[in-house]
Structures are given as C-alpha cells and as structure tokens.
Coordinates of C-alpha atoms and ligand atoms in Angstrom, one line a residue:
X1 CA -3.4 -32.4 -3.4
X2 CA -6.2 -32.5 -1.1
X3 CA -7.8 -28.8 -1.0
X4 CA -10.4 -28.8 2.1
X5 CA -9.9 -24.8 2.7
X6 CA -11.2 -24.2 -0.9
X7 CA -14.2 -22.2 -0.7
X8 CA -18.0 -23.2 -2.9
X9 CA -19.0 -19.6 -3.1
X10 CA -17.1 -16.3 -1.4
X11 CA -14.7 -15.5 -4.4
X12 CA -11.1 -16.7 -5.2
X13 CA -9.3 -17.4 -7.9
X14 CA -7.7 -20.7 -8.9
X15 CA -4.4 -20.1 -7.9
X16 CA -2.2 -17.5 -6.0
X17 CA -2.3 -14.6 -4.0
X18 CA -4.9 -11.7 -3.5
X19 CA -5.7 -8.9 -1.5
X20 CA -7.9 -5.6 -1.1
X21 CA -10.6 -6.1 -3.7
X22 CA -10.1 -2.7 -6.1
X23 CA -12.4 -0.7 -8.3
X24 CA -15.9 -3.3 -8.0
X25 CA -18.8 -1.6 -10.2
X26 CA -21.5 -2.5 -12.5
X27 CA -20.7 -1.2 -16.1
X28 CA -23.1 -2.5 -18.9
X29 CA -25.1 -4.3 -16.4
X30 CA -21.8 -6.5 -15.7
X31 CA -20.7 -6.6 -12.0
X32 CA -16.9 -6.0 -12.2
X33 CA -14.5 -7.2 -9.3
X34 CA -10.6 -6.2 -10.0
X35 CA -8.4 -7.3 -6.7
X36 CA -4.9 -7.4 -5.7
X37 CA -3.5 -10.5 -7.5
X38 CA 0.1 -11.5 -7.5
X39 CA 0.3 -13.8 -10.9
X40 CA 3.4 -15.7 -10.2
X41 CA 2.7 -17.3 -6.4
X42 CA 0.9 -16.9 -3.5
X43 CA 2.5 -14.9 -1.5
X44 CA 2.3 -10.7 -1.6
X45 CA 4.3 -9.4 -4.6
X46 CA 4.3 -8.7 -7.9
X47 CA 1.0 -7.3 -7.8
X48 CA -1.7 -6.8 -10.7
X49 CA -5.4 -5.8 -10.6
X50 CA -6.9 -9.3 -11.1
X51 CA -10.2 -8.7 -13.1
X52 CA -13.1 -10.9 -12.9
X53 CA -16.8 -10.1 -13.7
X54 CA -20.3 -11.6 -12.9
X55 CA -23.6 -10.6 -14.0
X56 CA -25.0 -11.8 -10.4
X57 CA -22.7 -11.3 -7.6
X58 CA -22.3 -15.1 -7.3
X59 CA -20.9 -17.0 -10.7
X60 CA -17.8 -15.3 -11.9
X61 CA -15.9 -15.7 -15.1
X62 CA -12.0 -14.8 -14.4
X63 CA -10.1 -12.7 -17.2
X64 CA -6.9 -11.6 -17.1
X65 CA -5.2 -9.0 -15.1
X66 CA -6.4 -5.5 -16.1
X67 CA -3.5 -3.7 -14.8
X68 CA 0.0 -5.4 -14.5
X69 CA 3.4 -3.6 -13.7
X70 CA 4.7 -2.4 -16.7
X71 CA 5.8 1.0 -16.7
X72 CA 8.1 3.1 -14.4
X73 CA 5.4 4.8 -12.3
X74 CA 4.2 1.0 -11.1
X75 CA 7.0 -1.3 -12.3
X76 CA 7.3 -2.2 -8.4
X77 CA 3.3 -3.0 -7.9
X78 CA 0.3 -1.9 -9.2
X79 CA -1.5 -1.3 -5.6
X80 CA -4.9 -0.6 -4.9
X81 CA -7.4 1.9 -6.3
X82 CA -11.1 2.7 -7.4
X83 CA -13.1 2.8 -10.3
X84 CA -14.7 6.2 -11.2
X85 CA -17.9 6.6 -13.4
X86 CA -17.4 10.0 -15.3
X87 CA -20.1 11.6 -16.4
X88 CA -20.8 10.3 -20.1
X89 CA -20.5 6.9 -18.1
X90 CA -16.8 5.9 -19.0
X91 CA -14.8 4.1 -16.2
X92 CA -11.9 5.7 -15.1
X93 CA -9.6 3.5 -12.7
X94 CA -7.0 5.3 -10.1
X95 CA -5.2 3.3 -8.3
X96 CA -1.2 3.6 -6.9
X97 CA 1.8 2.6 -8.3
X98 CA 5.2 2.3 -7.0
X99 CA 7.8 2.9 -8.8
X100 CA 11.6 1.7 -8.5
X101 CA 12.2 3.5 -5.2
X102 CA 9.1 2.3 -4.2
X103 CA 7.8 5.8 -4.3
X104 CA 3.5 6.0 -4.3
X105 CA 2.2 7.6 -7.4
X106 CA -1.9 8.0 -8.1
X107 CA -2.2 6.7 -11.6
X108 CA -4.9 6.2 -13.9
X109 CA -6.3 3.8 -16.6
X110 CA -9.2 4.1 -19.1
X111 CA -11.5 1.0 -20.9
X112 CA -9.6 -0.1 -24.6
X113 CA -13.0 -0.2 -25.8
X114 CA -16.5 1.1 -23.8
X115 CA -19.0 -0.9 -26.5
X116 CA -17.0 -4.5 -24.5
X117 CA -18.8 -4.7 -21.1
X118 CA -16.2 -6.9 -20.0
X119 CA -13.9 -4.0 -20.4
X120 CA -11.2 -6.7 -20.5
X121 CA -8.4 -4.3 -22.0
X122 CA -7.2 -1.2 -19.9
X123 CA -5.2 1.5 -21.7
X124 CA -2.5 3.5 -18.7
X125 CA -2.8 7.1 -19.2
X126 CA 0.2 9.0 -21.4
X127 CA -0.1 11.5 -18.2
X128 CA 0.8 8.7 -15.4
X129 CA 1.8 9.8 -12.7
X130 CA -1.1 12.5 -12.0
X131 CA -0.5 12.3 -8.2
X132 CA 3.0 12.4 -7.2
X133 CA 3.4 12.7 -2.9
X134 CA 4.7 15.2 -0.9
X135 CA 8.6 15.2 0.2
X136 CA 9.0 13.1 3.1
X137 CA 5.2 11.2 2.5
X138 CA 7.1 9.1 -0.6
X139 CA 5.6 5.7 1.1
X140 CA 2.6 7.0 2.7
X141 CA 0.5 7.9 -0.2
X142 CA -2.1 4.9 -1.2
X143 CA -5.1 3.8 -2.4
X144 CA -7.5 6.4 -4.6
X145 CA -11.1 6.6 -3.6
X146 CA -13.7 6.7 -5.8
X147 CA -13.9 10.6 -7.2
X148 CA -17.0 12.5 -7.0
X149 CA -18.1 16.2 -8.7
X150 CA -18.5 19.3 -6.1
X151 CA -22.2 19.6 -6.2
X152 CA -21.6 23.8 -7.8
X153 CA -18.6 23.6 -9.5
X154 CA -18.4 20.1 -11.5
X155 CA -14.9 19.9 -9.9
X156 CA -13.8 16.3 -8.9
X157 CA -12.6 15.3 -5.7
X158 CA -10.7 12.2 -4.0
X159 CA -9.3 11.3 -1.5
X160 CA -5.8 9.6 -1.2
X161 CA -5.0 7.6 2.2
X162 CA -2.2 8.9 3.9
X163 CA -0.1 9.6 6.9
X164 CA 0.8 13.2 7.8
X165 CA 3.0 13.9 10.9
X166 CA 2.0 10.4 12.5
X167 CA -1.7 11.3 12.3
X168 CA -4.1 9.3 9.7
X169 CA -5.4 11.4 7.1
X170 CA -7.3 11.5 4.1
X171 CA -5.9 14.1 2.0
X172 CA -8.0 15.4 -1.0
X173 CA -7.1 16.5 -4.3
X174 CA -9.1 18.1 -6.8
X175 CA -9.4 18.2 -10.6
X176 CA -11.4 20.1 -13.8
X177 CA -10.6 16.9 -16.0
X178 CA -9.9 14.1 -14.0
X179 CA -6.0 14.4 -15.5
X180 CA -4.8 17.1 -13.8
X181 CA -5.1 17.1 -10.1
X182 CA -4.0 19.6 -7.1
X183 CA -3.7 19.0 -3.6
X184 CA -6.4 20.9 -1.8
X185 CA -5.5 23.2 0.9
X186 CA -6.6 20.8 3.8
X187 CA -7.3 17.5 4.1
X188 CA -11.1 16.1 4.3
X189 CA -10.2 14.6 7.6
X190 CA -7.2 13.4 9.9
X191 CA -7.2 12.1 13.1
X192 CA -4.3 11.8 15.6
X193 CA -5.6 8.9 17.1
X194 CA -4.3 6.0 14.4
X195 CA -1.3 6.4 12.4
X196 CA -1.4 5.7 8.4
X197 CA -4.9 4.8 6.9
X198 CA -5.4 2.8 3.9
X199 CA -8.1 2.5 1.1
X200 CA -10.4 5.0 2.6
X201 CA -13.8 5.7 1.3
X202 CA -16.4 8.5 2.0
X203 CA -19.7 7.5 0.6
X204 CA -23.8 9.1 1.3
X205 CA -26.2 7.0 2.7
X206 CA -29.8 8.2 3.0
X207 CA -31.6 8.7 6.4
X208 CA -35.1 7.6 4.9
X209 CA -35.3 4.2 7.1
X210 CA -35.1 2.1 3.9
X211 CA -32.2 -0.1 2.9
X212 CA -31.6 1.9 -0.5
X213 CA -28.1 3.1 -2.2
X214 CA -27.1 6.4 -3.2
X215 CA -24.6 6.5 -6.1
X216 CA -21.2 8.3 -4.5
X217 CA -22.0 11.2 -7.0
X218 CA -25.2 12.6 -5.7
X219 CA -25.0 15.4 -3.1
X220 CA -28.6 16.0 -1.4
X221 CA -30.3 17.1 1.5
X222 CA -31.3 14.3 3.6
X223 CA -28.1 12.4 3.0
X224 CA -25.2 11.4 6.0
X225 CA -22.1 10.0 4.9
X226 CA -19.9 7.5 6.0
X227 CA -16.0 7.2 6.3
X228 CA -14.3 4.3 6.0
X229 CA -10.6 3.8 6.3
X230 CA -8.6 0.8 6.8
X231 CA -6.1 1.6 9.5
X232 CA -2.4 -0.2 8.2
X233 CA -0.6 -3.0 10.7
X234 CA -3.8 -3.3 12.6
X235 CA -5.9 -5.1 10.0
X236 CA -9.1 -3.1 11.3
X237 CA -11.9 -1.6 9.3
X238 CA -13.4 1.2 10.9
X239 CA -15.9 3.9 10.3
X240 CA -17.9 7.5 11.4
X241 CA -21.0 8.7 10.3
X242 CA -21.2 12.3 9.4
X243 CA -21.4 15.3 7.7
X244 CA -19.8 16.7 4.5
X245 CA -19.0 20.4 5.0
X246 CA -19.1 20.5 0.5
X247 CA -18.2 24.7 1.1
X248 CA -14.5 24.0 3.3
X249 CA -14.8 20.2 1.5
X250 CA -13.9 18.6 5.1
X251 CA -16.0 15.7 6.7
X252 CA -17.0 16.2 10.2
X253 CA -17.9 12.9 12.4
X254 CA -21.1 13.0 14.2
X255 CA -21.1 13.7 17.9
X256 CA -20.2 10.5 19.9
X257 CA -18.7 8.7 16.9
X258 CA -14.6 8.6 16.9
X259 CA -11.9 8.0 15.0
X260 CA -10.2 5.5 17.3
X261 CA -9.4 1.9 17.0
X262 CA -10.4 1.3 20.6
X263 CA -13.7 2.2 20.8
X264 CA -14.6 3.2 17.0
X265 CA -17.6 1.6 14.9
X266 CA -15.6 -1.4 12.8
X267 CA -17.3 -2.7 9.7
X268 CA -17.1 -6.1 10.6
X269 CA -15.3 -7.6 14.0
X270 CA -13.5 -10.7 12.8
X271 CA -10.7 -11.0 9.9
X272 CA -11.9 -8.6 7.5
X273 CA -9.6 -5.7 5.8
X274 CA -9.1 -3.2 3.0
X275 CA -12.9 -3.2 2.0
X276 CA -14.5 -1.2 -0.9
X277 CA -18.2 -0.3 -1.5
X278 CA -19.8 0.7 -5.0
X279 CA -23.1 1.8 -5.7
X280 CA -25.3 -0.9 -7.7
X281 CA -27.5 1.5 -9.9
X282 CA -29.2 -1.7 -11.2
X283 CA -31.0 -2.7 -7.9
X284 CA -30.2 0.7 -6.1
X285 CA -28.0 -0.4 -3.3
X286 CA -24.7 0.3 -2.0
X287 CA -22.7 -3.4 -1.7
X288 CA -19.6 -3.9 -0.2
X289 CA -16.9 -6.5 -0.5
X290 CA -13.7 -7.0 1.7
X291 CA -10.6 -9.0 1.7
X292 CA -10.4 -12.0 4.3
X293 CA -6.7 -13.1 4.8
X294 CA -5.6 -16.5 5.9
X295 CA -4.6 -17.0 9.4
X296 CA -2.6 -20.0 8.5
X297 CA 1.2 -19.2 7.8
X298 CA 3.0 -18.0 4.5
X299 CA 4.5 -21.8 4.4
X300 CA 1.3 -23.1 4.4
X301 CA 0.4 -21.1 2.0
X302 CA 3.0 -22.0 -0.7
X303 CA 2.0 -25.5 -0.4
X304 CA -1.7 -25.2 -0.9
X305 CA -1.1 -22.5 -3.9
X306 CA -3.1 -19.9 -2.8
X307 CA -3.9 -17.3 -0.5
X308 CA -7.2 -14.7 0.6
X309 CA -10.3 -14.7 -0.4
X310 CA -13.0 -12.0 -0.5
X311 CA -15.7 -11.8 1.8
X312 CA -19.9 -12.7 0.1
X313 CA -20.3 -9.0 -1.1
X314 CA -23.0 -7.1 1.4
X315 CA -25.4 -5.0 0.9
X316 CA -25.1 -2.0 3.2
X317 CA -27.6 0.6 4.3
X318 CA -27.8 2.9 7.4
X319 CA -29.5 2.2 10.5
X320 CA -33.4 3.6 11.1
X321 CA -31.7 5.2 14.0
X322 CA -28.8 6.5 12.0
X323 CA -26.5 5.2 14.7
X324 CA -24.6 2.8 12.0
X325 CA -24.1 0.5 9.3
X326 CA -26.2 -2.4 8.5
X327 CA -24.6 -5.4 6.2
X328 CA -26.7 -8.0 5.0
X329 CA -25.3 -10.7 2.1
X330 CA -26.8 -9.6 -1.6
X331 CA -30.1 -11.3 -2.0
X332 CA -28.5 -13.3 -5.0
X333 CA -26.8 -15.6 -2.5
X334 CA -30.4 -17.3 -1.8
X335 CA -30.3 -18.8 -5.7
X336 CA -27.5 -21.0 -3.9
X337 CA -30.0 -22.3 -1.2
X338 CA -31.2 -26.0 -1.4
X339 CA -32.7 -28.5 1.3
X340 CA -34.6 -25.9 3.6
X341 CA -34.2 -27.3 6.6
X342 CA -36.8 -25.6 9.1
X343 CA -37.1 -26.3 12.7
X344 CA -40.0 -25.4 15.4
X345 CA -39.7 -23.1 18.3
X346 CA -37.9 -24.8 21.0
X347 CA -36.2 -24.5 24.7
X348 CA -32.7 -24.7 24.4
X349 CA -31.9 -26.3 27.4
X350 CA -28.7 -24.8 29.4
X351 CA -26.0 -26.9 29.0
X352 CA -27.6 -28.9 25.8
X353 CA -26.2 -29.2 22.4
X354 CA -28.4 -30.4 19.5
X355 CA -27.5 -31.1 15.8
X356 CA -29.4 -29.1 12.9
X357 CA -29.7 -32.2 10.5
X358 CA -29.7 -32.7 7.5
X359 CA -27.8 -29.4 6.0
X360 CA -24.4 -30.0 3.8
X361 CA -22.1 -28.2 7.1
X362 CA -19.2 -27.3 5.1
X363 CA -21.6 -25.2 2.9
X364 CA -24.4 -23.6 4.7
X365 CA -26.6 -20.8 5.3
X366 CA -28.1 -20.7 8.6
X367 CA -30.7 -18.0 10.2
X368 CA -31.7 -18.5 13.7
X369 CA -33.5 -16.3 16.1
X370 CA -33.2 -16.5 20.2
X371 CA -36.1 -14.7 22.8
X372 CA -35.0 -15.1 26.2
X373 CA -37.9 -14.8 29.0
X374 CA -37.3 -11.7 31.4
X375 CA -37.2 -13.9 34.4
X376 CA -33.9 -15.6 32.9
X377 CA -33.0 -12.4 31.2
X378 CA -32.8 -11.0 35.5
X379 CA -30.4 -13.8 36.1
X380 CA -27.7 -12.0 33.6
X381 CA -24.2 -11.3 35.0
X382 CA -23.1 -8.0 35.9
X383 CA -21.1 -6.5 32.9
X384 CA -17.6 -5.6 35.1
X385 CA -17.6 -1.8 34.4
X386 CA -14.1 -2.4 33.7
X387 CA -14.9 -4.5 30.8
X388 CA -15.8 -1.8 28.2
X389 CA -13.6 -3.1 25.1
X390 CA -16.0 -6.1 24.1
X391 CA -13.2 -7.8 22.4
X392 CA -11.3 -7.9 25.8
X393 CA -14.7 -9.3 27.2
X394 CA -14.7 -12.1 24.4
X395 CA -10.9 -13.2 25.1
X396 CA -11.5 -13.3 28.6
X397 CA -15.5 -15.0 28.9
X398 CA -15.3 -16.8 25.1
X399 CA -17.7 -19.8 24.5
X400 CA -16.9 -22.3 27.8
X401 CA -19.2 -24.9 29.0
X402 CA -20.5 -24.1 32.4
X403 CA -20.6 -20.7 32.3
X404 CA -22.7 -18.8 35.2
X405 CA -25.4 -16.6 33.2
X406 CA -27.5 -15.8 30.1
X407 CA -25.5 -17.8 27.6
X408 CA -23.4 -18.0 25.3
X409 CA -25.5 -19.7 22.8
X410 CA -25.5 -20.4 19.6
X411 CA -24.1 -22.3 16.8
X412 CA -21.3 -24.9 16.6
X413 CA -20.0 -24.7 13.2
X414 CA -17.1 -26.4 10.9
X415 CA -17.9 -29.2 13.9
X416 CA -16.6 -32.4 14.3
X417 CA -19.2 -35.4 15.0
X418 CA -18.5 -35.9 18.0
X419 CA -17.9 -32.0 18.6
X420 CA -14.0 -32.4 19.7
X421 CA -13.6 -29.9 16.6
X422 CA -16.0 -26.4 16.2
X423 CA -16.0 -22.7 15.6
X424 CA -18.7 -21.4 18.2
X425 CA -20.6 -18.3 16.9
X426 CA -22.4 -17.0 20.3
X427 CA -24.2 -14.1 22.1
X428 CA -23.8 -13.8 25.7
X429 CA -26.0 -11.5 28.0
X430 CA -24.8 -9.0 30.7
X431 CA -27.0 -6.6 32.9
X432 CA -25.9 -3.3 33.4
X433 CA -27.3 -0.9 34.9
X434 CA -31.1 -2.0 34.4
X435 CA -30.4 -2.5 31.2
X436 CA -29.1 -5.5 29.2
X437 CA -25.7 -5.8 27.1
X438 CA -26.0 -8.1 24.3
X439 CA -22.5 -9.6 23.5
X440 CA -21.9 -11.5 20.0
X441 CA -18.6 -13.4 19.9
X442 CA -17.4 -15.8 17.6
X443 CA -14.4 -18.5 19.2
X444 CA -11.9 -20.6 17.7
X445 CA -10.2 -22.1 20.0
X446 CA -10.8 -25.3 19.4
X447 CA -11.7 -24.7 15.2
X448 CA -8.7 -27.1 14.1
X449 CA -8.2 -30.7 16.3
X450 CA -4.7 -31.0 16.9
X451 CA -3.2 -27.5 15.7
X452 CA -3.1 -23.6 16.5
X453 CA -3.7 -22.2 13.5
X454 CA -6.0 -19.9 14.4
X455 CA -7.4 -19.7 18.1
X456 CA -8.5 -15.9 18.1
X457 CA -11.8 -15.1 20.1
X458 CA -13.7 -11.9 18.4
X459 CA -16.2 -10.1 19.9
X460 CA -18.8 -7.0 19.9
X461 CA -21.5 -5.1 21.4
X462 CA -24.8 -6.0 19.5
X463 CA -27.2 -2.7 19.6
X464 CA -30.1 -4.7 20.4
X465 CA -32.7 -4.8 23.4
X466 CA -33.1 -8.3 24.1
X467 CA -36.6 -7.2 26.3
X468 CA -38.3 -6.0 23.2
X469 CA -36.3 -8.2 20.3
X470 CA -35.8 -11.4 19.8
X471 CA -31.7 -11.9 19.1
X472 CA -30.9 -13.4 15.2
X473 CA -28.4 -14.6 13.7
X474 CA -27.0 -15.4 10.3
X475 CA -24.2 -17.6 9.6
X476 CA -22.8 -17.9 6.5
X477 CA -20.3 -20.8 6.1
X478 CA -17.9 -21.8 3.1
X479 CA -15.0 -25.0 3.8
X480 CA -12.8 -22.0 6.2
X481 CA -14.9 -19.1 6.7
X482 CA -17.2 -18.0 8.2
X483 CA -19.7 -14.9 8.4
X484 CA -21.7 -14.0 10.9
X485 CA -24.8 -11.4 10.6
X486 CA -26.3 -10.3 14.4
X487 CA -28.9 -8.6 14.7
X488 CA -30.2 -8.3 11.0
X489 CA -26.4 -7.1 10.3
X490 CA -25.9 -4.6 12.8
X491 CA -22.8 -6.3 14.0
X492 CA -20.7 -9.0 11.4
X493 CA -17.9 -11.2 12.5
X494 CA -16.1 -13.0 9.9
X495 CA -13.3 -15.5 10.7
X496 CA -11.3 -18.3 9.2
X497 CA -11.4 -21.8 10.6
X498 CA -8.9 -24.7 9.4
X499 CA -10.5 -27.7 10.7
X500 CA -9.0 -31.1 10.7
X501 CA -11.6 -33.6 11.6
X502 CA -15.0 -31.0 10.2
X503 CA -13.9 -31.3 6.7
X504 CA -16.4 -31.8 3.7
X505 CA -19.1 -34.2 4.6
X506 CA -17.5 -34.5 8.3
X507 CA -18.7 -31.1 8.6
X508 CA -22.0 -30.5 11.4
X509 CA -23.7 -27.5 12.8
X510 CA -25.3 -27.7 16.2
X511 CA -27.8 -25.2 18.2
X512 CA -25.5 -24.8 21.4
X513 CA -26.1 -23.4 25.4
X514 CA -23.5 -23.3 27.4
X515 CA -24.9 -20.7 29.4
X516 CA -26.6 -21.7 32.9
X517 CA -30.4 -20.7 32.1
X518 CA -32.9 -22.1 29.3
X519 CA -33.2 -19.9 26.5
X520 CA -36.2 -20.1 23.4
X521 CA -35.1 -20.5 20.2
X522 CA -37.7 -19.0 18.1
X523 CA -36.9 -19.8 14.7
X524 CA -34.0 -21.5 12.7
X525 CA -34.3 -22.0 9.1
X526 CA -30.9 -23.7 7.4
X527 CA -30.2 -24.3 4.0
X528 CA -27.2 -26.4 1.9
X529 CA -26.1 -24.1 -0.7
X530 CA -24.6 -25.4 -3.9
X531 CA -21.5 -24.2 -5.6
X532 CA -21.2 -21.4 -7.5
X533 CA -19.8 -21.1 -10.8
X534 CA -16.3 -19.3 -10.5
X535 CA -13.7 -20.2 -13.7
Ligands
DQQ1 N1 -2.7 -3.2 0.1 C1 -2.2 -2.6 -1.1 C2 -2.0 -1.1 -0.7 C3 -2.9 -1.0 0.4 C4 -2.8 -2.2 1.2 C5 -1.0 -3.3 -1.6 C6 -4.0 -2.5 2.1 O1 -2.3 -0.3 -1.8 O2 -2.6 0.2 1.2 O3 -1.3 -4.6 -1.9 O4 -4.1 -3.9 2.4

C-alpha cells in the first residue's frame, strides 16, 4: 500500500503504535530513545518501552523492546518512565506499571550488561513494585521523572505525576538507594487549576544568556528551573520557570508565570504531548523530544499500520530574559540539508503568493525572516482587548485572503500546484496599546483537498518587537508534519497535515501575504533534506 504520511526524518518505527517518548539519554556516547510501543498493532495497548539508539540524533537503528509486560506489577502495560544516571554512571529506568486491576506501580529496571552501550537487555528489579499509590489514587499515579541527589544529603528525589483531591500534583518521594523509596511529607508542587498531570519533569537551566545544558543532577547558584507537566485529556504541554526551595524540597513558580492551561507558557502550540528532556553531556545541552499523535482516526490507522511519531528532538535553553524556553532542532539535522536554495531580499506584495523553487516540498527545511516598515507596521489592527487567549484569536482571524491589516504572511506548505491544497504557517500583526502584538498561527483548514481530517487552527503570542526585530521563521517539514520555530524558537507550533493532492513530488512551498500592506522579506534560505537512516 501506498504510504504518503511516512515520515524521511522525525522518528517512527516500521510498524505500529507509539506514544510518550520514555527514558532518552546518552550512555557510552550512544543517544538512547525508549518510547511507548504497542508490538502487536497500531492502536494503544499492550504497551512496551520500544528501544532504539543513534549515535547522532538523526539515523537510528531499532532493537527490541527493552521493557515488555511480563510480570504482575506491569502485566497490564509497561507505561511511561525515565532514565536515571546513578552516580558510578549506571542507568537506572523507572517507569509505571499496571498491574491486573490496573493499579499504577513505580517500577524499576537496571542494564544486563553496562560494558554493551546499546544496553539492549534490561534486567526488572527482584524489589518491583518500589512505589505503590496511595488508597483511593490507584489510577492516578504515573510516569517517574528523572531522579536527582539533594545537594547535602545524597538523598534521591522524583517526582511521580499525580492527581490529589482534583488538583494536579507532583508528588515526591525520596530514597538512600534508589530501591527503597518514601513519600515525602508534601508534594514539590500542585496546582488546583488542572486536574491530573502526566510525565512531569523539573529540570535547571542556567541564567548565563548562553544556550548551554545543565545535567538534572547539579544544584548551583545561578541556576532556574523549569516544570513541565503534561496535563491528561487536554493534550497540552505546559510549563513555569522557577525556583527550587532544596530545604522544604517544593518548587515555587516565578511571579507572573501560572499553572493554568489558559494562559500558561506551553512547550510547543500545535499537536505536541507527553515530552521528555535529557541532558546531552557530550555537546552540553539539554534536548527535548515529544510525541506527535495522528489527527486522522483509529480506523485509519489500522489500515496504514501505524500510528505517532516523535517530534526532531530540540535543543532547549532559557531565554537571555529568563522569561521562557527556547527550542531550536539539534544542529545534526543540517547533515540532512541539500540544494540550498537562497533567495534575495524582496517586497512581498499584499495579496501575492510566490513559489520557493526548486526545494524537494514534502522534505524541507526552510528559514525565512520578515521586517516590516513602521509606516505599514501603523496600519496594524487593533488587538480586541477581548481577544487575550491567542488560540481563540487564530480560530477566529486564521490565514484568509483579504484580510484588513499587517498580514498573515508566511509559508504555504504541503501545497498543491495550483494551491487548492496547503498548511499556512503565518504571523499576523496587531497594535495595542502603542505597542505591537506579534501573532504566529499555523492553519489547516484546507491541509487535505477533499477531507476533514484535520482542520485545527493553532496559534500564539510571539515575544518579539517587530520595531527593533526582524520576525523569522523555521519550518521544518516531513510528508505530514510539520514544525514551526518563531522567533529563533521562542514560540513552536507543530501540526499534522494529511494532504491529498501535495503528496511526494506534488509537494510546493510558497512565500505567502494575505494581509493588506507590503511587507519585506529579508532573507529565506530553503534546503531539500535527504532521508535519514531509521531500520
Ligand atoms: N501515556 C502513558 C502514561 C502517561 C500517558 C501510557 C501520557 O504513562 O500518563 O501510554 O500520554
């Protein structure tokens, strides 16, 4: 059968279902990547840790599961988890399993053998389960973070995602050997504002302006840290920046940043879930990898054999003004890059459409910067002060021809020849205030001729000054997704597109403004990327 939604590079196995990526690390200078694999179809169930590993980030060799249901404390599922690094360097996994009744229990694995650096053998501990949940919180115990040591008393910590009288929480538990564990009197954080949370994460990132990593271990001066959770049925990704209180072991968010799915900081704005981070000690960076579900149904699914992918992992950072996360694709993603395709500064006409030619559109990696003139910058619409949830703003102003302002422009991708078929990938402008709103959507109502898969609008506030700045954009795009960068990464959007007619060579990309003012484009630079190597 014909398989156009196949992706060339962003990671999936041949066949089947996955979810959540679990446990990624380096180990032995080997990137690992374990995931939430169902071995027998591709729908959810059965699940196992699929294992594969990579010694770049972009070829990877698939093994087989690491972790499959086998014993009573995760005969029902082996769920997500992390990968610890204990001090003499062994991995330790914890993840969940569920047992018969479908009760959550924290487990954990060790490495068969430490001198393989595929580690393809793991051996369950004789202690399973370690973490056993509260009465009453049977099915709202999940996901291990990684651990890390109190920075005086080489005690281990984690955090377990839960749900405790309706609120989200992060409960912690502590342990001298990494066997024995104890709830500790409170949790690192909660928040009444979002029910159960799912794979969270607290990790440091360092406040020195440069785009370094800090290994989840090391507890410094100078350092912030970030919490991540995934909040469960809303398939969002959000995060605070903050401060770990190490003596009363609780996180506290930063003034202005919340824990609320209205107006919080999400990691990325588009179909993105259950991410994971890791700290690469080989080029110093944090990088971050999340799973991207299909939007097409479970039918569909079936028939095609498989289902998810996982996003190109990201390298993240904190902004120089400490106000949030910054995600940029790993570097190794540019070995993929072929056929530079580089354009001159030119006015984008409002209205106009032009094609970037020459670039394999189905596979593509596109950078493109915007500077819009004050004078047109003036003629901006009014941002409604109504209009504060910038999702809202996207379903409502989207990517239309003949719009009355400052955009949107931007890219056409996944585009049909003839342009009946696109994803649109767009910032629009709004004044408010004296001040200008940047707003980066991406559209899809028209991503598949002739069907409704998919015809979400996304949308988000871009943190940057269009006055002073000139407005860039990434785009990453693979077959049926697609990953967006504004900004230098300061706001991503990732969707799935199914299109019909924009399939394989039929694929195009086109500069687009539909907006009713000229704006510059100041640089675009597009490359075909080849295929990487994943068996
Ligand atoms: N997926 C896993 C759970 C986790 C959820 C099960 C998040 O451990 O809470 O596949 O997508």
């Amino acid at each position: 059968m014909a398989q156009p939604y196949r992706t060339a590079y962003h990671f999936q196995p041949p066949r089947n279902w996955i979810n959540d990526p679990n446990g990624p690390m380096i180990y032995k200078g080997i990137y690992h990547l374990f995931y939430q694999y169902n071995p027998e179809a591709a729908i959810w169930g059965n699940l196992a840790w699929g294992h594969s590993t990579s010694t770049d980030l972009v070829d990877w060799t698939i093994h087989p599961p690491a972790l499959i249901p086998s014993d009573s404390y995760d005969i029902n599922g082996c769920w997500s988890g992390s990968v610890t690094l204990l001090q003499n360097g062994t991995p330790a996994i914890l993840y969940t399993g569920c047992d018969t009744q479908d009760t959550q229990l924290q487990n954990l694995a060790i490495p068969k053998d430490l001198s393989d650096p595929y580690l393809i053998e793991w051996i369950k501990s004789d202690h399973n389960p370690i973490m056993v949940p509260n009465p009453g919180e049977e099915t709202l115990f999940r996901d291990p973070s990684t651990a890390w040591l109190g920075p005086d008393d080489g005690i281990w910590r984690v955090i377990i995602g839960n749900e405790r009288e309706g609120n989200g929480t992060a409960i912690l538990y502590k342990s001298k050997d990494f066997i024995h564990w104890t709830e500790a009197e409170r949790p690192l954080h909660w928040t009444n504002e979002t029910r159960m949370w799912e794979c969270p994460e607290i990790f440091p990132v360092l406040v020195d302006g440069t785009e370094n990593g800090v290994d989840t271990k090391v507890i410094f001066q100078g350092i912030k840290y970030v919490l991540k959770i995934s909040v469960a049925g809303t398939g969002v990704d959000y995060y605070t920046i903050g401060n770990y209180d190490h003596e009363n072991d609780v996180y506290i968010p930063d003034d202005g940043f919340v824990d609320n799915i209205e107006s919080g900081l999400r990691v990325d704005y588009g179909r993105f879930y259950a991410s994971k981070s890791f700290f690469d000690s080989a080029k110093t960076r944090r990088i971050l990898i999340a799973w991207v579900d299909e939007s097409t149904s479970r039918e569909i699914d079936i028939i095609k054999g498989w289902s998810g992918l996982q996003t190109f992992p990201r390298k993240i950072w904190l902004d120089k003004a400490g106000k949030q996360l910054v995600q940029w694709p790993v570097e190794e993603l540019e070995t993929l890059r072929k056929n530079q395709v580089i354009l001159p500064a030119t006015t984008l006409k409002a209205g106009s459409k032009s094609e970037i030619p020459g670039v394999t559109g189905a596979q593509a990696d596109v950078e493109i910067s915007f500077s819009i003139p004050i004078a047109t910058l003036e003629q901006a619409e009014d941002l409604e002060s109504s209009w504060s949830n910038s999702q809202e703003i996207c379903r409502q102003k989207a990517s239309s021809a003949n719009s009355t302002g400052v955009g949107p422009f931007g890219l056409l991708v996944l585009a049909s020849n003839t342009i009946e078929e696109y994803t649109a990938v767009f910032f629009r402008i709004f004044k408010k205030n004296d001040k200008f709103v940047v707003l980066m959507g991406c559209d899809q109502k028209r991503s598949a001729e002739g069907f409704e898969y998919d015809t979400s609008k996304y949308g988000a506030f871009l943190d940057v000054d269009p006055v002073t700045e000139k407005l860039s954009l990434r785009t990453l795009i693979d077959h049926s997704i697609v990953e967006s960068f504004g900004g230098g990464g300061k706001t991503c959007i990732t969707t799935r597109a199914y299109p019909t007619l924009a399939i394989n060579d039929n694929a195009h990309i086109f500069v687009f403004n539909n907006g009713s003012h000229d704006v510059e484009v100041s640089g675009l630079s597009a490359w075909s990327l080849n295929r990487a190597q994943i068996n």
